[in-house]
Short mmCIF file of C-alpha atoms and ligand atoms in Angstrom, two decimals:
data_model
loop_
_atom_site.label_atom_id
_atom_site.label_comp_id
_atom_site.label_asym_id
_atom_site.label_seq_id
_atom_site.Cartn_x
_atom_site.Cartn_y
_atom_site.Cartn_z
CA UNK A 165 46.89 106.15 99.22
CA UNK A 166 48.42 102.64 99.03
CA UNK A 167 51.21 102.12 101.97
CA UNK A 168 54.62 100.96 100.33
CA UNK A 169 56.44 98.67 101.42
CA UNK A 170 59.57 101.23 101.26
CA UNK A 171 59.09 104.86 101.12
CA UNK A 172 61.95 105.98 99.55
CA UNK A 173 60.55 108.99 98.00
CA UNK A 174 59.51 110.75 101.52
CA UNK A 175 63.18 110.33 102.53
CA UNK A 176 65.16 111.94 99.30
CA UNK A 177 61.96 114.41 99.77
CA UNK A 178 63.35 115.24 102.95
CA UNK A 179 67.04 114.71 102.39
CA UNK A 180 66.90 116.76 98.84
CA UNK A 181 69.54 119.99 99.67
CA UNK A 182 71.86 118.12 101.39
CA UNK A 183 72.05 114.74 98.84
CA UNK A 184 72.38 117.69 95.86
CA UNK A 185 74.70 119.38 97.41
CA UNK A 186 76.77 116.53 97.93
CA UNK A 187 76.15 115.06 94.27
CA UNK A 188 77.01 118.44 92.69
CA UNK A 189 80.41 118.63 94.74
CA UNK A 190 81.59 115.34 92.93
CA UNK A 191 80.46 116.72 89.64
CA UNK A 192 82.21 120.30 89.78
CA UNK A 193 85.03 117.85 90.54
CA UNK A 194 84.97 115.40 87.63
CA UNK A 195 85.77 112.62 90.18
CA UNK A 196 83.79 110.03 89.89
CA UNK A 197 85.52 106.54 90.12
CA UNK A 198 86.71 105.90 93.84
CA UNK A 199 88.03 109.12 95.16
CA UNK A 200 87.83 111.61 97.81
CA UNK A 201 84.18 111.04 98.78
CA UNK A 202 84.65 107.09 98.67
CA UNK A 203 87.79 107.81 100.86
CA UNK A 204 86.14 109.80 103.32
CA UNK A 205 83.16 107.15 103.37
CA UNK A 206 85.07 104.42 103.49
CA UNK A 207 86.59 106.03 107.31
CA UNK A 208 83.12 106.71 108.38
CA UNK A 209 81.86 103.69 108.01
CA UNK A 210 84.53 101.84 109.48
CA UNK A 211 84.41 103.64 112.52
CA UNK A 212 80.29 103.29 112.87
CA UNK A 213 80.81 99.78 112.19
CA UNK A 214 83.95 100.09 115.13
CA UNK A 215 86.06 98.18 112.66
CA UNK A 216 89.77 99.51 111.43
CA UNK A 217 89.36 99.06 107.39
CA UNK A 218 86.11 99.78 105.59
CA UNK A 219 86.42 99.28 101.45
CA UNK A 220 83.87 100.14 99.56
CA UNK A 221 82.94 97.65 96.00
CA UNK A 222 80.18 97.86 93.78
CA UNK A 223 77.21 95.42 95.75
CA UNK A 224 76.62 93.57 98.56
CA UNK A 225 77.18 90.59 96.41
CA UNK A 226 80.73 91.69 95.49
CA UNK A 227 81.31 92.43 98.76
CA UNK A 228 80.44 88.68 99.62
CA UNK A 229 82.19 87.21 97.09
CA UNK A 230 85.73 89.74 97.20
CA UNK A 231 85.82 89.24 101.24
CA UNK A 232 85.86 85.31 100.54
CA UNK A 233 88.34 85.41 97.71
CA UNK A 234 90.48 87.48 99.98
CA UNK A 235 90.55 84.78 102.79
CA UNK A 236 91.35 82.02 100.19
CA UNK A 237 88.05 80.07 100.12
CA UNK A 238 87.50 78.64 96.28
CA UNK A 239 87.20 75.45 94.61
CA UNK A 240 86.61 72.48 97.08
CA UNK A 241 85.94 74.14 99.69
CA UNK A 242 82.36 74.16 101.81
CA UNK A 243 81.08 77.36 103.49
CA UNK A 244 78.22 76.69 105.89
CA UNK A 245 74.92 79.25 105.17
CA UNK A 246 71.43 79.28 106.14
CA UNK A 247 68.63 78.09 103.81
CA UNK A 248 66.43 81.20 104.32
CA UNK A 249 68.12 84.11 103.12
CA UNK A 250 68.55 86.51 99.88
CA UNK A 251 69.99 84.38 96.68
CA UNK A 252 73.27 86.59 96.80
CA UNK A 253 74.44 84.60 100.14
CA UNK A 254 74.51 81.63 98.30
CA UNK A 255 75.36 82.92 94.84
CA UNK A 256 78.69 84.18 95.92
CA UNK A 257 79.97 80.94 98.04
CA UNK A 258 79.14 79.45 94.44
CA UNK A 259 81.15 82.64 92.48
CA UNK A 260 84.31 81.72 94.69
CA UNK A 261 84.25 78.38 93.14
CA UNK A 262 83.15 76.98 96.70
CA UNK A 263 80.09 74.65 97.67
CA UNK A 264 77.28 76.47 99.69
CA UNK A 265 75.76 73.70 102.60
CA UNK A 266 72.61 75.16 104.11
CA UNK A 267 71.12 74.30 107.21
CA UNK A 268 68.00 75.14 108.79
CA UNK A 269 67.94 78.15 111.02
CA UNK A 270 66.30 78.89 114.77
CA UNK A 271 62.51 79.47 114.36
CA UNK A 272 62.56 82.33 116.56
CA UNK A 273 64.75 84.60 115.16
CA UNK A 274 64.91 83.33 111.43
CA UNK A 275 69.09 83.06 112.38
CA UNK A 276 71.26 80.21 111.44
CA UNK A 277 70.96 77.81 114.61
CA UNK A 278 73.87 77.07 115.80
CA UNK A 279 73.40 73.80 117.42
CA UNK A 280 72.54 72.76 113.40
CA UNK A 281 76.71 73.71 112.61
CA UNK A 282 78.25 70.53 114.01
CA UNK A 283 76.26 68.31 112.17
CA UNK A 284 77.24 70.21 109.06
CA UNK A 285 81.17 70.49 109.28
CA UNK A 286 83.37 68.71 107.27
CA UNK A 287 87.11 68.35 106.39
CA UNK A 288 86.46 70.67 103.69
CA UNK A 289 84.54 73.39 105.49
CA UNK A 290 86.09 76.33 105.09
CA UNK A 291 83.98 78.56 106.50
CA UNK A 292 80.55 79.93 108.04
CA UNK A 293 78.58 82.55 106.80
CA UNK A 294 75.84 83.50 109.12
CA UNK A 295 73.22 86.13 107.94
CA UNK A 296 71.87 88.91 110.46
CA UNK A 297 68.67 88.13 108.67
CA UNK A 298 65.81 90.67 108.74
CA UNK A 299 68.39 92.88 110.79
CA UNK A 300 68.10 90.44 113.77
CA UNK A 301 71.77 89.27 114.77
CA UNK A 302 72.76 85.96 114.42
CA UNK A 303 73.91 84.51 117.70
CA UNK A 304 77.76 85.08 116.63
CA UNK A 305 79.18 83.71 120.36
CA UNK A 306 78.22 79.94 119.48
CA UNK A 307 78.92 80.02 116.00
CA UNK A 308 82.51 81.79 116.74
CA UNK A 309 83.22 79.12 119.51
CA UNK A 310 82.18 76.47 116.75
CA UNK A 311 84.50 77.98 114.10
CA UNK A 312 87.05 78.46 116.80
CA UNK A 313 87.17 74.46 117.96
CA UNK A 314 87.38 73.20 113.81
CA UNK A 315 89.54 76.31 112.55
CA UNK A 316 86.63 77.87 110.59
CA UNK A 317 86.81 81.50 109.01
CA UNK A 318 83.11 83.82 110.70
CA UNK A 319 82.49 86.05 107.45
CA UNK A 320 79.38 87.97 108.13
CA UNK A 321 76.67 89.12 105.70
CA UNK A 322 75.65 92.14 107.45
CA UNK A 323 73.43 93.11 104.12
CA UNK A 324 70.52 94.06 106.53
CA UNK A 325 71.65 94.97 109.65
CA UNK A 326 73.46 98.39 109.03
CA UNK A 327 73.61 99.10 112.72
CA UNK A 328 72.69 96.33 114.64
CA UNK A 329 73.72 95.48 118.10
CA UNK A 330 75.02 91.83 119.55
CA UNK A 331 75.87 91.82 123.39
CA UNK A 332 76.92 95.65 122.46
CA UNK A 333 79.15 95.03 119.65
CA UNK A 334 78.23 96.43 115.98
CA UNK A 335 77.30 93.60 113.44
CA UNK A 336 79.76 93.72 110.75
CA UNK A 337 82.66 93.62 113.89
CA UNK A 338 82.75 90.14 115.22
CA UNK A 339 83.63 88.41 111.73
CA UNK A 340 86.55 87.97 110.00
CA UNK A 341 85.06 90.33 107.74
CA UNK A 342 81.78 91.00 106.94
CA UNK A 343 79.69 92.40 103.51
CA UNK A 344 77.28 95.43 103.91
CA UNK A 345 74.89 96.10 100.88
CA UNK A 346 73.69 99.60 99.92
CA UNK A 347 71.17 99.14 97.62
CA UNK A 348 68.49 101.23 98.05
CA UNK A 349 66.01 99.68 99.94
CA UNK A 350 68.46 99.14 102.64
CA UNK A 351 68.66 101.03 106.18
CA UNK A 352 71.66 102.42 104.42
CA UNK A 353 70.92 102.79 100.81
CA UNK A 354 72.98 104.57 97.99
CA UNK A 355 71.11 106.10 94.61
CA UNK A 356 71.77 102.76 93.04
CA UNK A 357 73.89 100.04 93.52
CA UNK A 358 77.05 99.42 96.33
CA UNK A 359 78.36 97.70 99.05
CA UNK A 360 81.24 97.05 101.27
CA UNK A 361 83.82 95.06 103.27
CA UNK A 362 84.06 95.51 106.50
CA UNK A 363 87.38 94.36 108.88
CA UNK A 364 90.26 94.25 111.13
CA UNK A 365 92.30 92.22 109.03
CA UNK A 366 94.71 94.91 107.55
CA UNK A 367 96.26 91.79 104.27
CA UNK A 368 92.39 91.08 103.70
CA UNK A 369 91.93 95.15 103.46
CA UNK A 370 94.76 95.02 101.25
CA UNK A 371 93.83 92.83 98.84
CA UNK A 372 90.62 93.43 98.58
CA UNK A 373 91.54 97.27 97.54
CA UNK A 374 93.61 95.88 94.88
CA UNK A 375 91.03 93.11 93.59
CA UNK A 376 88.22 95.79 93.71
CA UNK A 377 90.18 98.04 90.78
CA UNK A 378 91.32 95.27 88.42
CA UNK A 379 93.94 93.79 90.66
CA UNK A 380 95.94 96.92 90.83
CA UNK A 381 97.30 99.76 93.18
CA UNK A 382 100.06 101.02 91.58
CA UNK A 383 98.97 101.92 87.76
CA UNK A 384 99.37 99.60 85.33
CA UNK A 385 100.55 96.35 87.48
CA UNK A 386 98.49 93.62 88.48
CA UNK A 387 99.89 91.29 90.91
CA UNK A 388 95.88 89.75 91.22
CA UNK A 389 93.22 88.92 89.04
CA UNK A 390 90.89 91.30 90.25
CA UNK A 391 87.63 92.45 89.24
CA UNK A 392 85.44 95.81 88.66
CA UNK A 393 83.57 96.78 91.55
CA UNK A 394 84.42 100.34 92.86
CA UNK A 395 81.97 101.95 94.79
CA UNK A 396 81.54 105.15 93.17
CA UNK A 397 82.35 108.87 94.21
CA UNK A 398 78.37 110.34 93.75
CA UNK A 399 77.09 107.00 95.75
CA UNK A 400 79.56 107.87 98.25
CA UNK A 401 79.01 111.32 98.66
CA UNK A 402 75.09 110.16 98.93
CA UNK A 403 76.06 107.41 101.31
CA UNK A 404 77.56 110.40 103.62
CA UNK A 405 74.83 112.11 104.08
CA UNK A 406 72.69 109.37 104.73
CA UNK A 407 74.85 107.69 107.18
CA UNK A 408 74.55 110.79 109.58
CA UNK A 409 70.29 110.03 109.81
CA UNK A 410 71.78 105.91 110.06
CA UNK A 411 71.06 105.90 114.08
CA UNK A 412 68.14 108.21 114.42
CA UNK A 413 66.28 106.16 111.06
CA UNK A 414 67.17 102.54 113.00
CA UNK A 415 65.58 103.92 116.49
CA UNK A 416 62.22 105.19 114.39
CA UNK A 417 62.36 101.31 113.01
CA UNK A 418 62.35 99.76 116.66
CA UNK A 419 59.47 102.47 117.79
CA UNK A 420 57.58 101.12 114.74
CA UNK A 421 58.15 97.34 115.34
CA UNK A 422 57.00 97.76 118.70
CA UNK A 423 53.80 99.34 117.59
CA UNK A 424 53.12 97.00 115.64
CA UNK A 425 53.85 94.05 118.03
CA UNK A 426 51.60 96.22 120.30
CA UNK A 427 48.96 96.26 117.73
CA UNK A 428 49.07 92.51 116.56
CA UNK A 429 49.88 91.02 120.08
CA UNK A 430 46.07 89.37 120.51
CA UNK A 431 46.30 88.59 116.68
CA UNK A 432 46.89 84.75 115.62
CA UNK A 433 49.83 86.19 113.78
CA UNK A 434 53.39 84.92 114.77
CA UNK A 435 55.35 88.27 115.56
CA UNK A 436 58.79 89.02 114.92
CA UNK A 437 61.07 88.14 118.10
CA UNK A 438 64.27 90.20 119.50
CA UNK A 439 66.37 88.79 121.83
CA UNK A 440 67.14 90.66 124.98
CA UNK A 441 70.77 90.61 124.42
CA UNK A 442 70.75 92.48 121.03
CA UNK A 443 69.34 95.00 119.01
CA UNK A 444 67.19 94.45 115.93
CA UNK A 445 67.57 96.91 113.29
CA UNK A 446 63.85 96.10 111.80
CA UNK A 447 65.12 95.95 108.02
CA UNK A 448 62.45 93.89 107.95
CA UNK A 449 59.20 93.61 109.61
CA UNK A 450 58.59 89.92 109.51
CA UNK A 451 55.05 88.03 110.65
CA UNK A 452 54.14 84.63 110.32
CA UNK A 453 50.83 83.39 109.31
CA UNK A 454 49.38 79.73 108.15
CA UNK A 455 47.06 81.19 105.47
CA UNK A 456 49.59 83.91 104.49
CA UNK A 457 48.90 84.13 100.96
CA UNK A 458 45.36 84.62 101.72
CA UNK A 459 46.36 87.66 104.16
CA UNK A 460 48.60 88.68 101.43
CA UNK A 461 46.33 89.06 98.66
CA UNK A 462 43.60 90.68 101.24
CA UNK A 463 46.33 93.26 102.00
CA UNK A 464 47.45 94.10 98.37
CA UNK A 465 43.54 94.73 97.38
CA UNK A 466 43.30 97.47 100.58
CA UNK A 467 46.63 99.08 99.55
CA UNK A 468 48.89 97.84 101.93
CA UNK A 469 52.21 96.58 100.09
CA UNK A 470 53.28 93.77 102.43
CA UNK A 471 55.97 91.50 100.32
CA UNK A 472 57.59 87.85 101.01
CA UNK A 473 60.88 87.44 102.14
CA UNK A 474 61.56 84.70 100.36
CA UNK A 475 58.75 82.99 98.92
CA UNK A 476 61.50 80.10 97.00
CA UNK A 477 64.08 78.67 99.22
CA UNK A 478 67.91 78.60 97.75
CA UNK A 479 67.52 74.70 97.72
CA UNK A 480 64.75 74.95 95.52
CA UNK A 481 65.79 77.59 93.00
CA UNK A 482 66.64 76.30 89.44
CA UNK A 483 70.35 78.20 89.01
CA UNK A 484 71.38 77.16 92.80
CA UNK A 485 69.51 74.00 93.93
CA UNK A 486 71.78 71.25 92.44
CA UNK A 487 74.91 73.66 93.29
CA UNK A 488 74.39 73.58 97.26
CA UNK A 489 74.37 70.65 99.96
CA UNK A 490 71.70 69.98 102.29
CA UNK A 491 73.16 67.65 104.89
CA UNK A 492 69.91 67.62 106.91
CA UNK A 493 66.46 68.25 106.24
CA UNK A 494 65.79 72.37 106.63
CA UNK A 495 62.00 71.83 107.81
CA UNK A 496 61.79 75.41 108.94
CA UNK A 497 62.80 77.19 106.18
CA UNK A 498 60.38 74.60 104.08
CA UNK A 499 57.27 75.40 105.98
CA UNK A 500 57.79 78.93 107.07
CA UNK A 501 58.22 80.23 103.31
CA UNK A 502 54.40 79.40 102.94
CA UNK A 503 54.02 81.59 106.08
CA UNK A 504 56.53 84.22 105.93
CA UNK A 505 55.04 87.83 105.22
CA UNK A 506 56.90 91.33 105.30
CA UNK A 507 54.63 93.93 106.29
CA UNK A 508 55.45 97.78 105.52
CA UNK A 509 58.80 99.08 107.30
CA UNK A 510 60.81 102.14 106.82
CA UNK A 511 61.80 105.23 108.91
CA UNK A 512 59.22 107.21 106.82
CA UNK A 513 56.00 105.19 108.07
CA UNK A 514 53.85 106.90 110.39
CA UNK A 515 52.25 106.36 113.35
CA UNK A 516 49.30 106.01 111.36
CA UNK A 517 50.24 103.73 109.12
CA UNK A 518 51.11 101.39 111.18
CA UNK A 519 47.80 101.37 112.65
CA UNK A 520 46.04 100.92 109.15
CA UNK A 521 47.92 98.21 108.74
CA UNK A 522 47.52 96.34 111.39
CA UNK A 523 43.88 96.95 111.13
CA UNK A 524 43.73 95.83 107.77
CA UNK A 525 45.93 92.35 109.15
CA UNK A 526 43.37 92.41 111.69
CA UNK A 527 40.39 92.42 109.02
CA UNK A 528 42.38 90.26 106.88
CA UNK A 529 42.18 87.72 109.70
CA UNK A 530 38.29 88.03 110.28
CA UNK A 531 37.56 87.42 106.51
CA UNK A 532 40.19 84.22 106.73
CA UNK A 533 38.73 82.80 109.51
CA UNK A 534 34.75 83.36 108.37
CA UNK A 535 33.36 80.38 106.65
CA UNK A 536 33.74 81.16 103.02
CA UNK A 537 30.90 81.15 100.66
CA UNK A 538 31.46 80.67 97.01
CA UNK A 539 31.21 84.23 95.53
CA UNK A 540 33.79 85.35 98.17
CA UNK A 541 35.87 82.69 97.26
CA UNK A 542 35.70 83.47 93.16
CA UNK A 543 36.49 87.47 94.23
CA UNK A 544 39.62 86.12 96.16
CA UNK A 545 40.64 84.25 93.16
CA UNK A 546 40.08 86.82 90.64
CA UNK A 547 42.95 89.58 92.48
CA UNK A 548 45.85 89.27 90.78
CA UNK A 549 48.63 91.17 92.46
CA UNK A 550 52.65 91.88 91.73
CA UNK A 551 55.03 91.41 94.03
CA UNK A 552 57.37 93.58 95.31
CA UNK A 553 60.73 93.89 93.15
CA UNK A 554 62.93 94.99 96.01
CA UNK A 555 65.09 92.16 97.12
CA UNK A 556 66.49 93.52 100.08
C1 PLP B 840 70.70 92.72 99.72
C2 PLP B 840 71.39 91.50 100.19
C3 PLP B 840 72.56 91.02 99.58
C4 PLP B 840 73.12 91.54 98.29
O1 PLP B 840 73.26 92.88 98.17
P1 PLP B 840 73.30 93.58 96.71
O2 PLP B 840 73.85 94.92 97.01
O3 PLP B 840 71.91 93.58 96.19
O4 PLP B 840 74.21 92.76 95.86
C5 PLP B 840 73.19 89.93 100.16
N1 PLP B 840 72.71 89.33 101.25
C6 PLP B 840 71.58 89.74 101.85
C7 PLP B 840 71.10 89.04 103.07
C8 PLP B 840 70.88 90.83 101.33
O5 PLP B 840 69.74 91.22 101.91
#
């Protein structure tokens, strides 16, 4: 039996009653565009995230883009992300009409680096948008204090780090606002797509409920130009239920991470790092090897799904590359996408499976590290593998 990478079926396996219950209460309703479920969610989650205003859109992209638009940033402006993150971080600076600059991020916890902002401010910066990237926080205190001396809007994508702690205080609550994702292969995942803004900021709430549902809130008048991007009533009523398991899933997550880091910790692999003054939420389990793709393919033949998080930098990908700035050279991100590898993580993994896959890395190694002879080398070659569609 092949390892996923996500095992989504094992959870709605286990979640079944309570996720059909829930869907059948919105049908026997006939409510299915915002609503009473997306109401009640949207309170929820705003107090788990210990924020006042919680409104839910259609992605985590949307949610990017609509929490921006809100706050004013568009054309001319410059909004400071890193260079290794998900192609949605970028793509909605660009969707506001504003100029993504990347910069190279701390090679410890994969985080935007602070002491890289400075260098990258200008009179048009608008704003920074750090990513808690692979569920790690980013290190908001420096990067507020930064925005705070040059008058910068903090908008947070919190797309994988549903839960995460910095110095005690949610991620998704030290922003201006930040965007949450719940597409499926996230620690909080809908049946499909959705997302939402998170925040204090009771105007940006405002508008943002407006722009969400065509620019209106009272039928039929549109003081905005707003989009469609409603979260809607079934994912809601989904999102609920799951939101309830949210804690308990994230604390299985650490318990795994640190049997893995247990497992690996003689290995030549670089492991994953958490710094004592947060708390990781494991969306990702992230290693770091110099012959990666050769560990990679080794893994994909014994059944263990391991994926790459992200093989092509932003910089580097055709519909972005000429649309962001790179003010300094992002080394880091450069080298470490050759090394980068995403072994399998998910509240659903066992014990077990853990341990077959870090014997499998283990064995991986061994074969790397042998002197190769030719007909292992042509049997290498020959494996041709897919990768992983989720982009979360
Ligand atoms: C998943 C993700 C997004 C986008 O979320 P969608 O719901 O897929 O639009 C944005 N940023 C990061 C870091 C993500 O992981």
């Amino acid at each position: 039996m092949p390892i996923p990478l996500v095992n989504l079926q094992q959870q709605h396996d286990e979640l079944y009653d309570e996720v059909r219950n829930a869907i059948d209460r919105v049908i026997d309703r006939s409510d299915f565009i915002l609503g009473s479920e997306v109401e009640a969610f949207e309170e929820e989650f705003a107090a788990y995230c210990e924020v006042k205003h919680c409104i839910g859109v259609g992605s985590g992209l949307d949610a990017l883009t609509l929490a921006m638009r809100g706050l004013g940033i568009g054309q001319g402006d410059e909004v400071i992300t890193p260079a290794n993150t998900f192609v949605a971080t970028a793509l909605a600076i660009k969707q506001t009409g504003a100029t993504p600059v990347l910069v190279d991020h701390d090679p410890a916890t994969y985080n935007l680096d602070p002491r890289r902002l400075s260098a990258a401010i200008t009179p048009r910066t608008k704003a920074i948008l750090p990513v808690h990237l692979y569920g790690h926080p980013a290190d908001m205190d420096p990067i507020q204090t930064i925005a705070n001396e040059h008058s910068l809007l903090v908008i947070e994508d919190a797309c994988q780090a549903h839960g995460a702690r910095y110095k005690g205080r949610r991620c998704g609550s030290m922003g201006r606002a930040a965007a949450f994702s719940f597409y499926p292969g996230k620690n909080l995942g809908a049946l499909g797509d959705g997302g939402a803004v998170v925040t204090d900021d009771d105007s940006l709430a405002e508008w943002i409920r407006a722009a969400r549902n065509y620019g209106s809130t009272v039928k039929h008048r549109h003081a905005i130009r707003g989009v469609n991007s409603r979260l809607d009533n079934i994912q809601a009523a989904v999102l609920r239920v799951k939101l309830r398991y949210l804690d308990e899933w994230n604390q299985t997550r650490r318990w795994l991470a640190s049997e893995y880091c247990k497992l690996l910790g003689g290995s030549d692999v670089i492991l994953p790092t958490e710094r004592d003054d947060v708390e990781h939420v494991y969306h990702l389990f992230v290693i770091r090897h110099i012959e990666r793709d050769g560990l990679l393919e080794h893994l994909l033949r014994r059944g263990v799904i391991a994926a790459i998080h992200y093989p092509v930098p932003i910089h580097r990908q055709v519909a972005l590359g000429r649309a962001c700035l790179v003010p300094s050279p992002v080394t880091y991100t450069d080298t470490f996408c050759d090394q980068l590898l995403s072994l399998p993580m998910c509240p659903y993994l066992t014990l077990g499976d853990v341990e077959s896959v870090a014997h499998e890395v283990a064995s991986g190694l061994t074969r790397l590290s042998a002197p190769r002879t030719h007909v292992a080398r042509t049997q290498v070659d020959s494996v041709s593998f897919s990768e992983s569609s989720l982009p979360g």
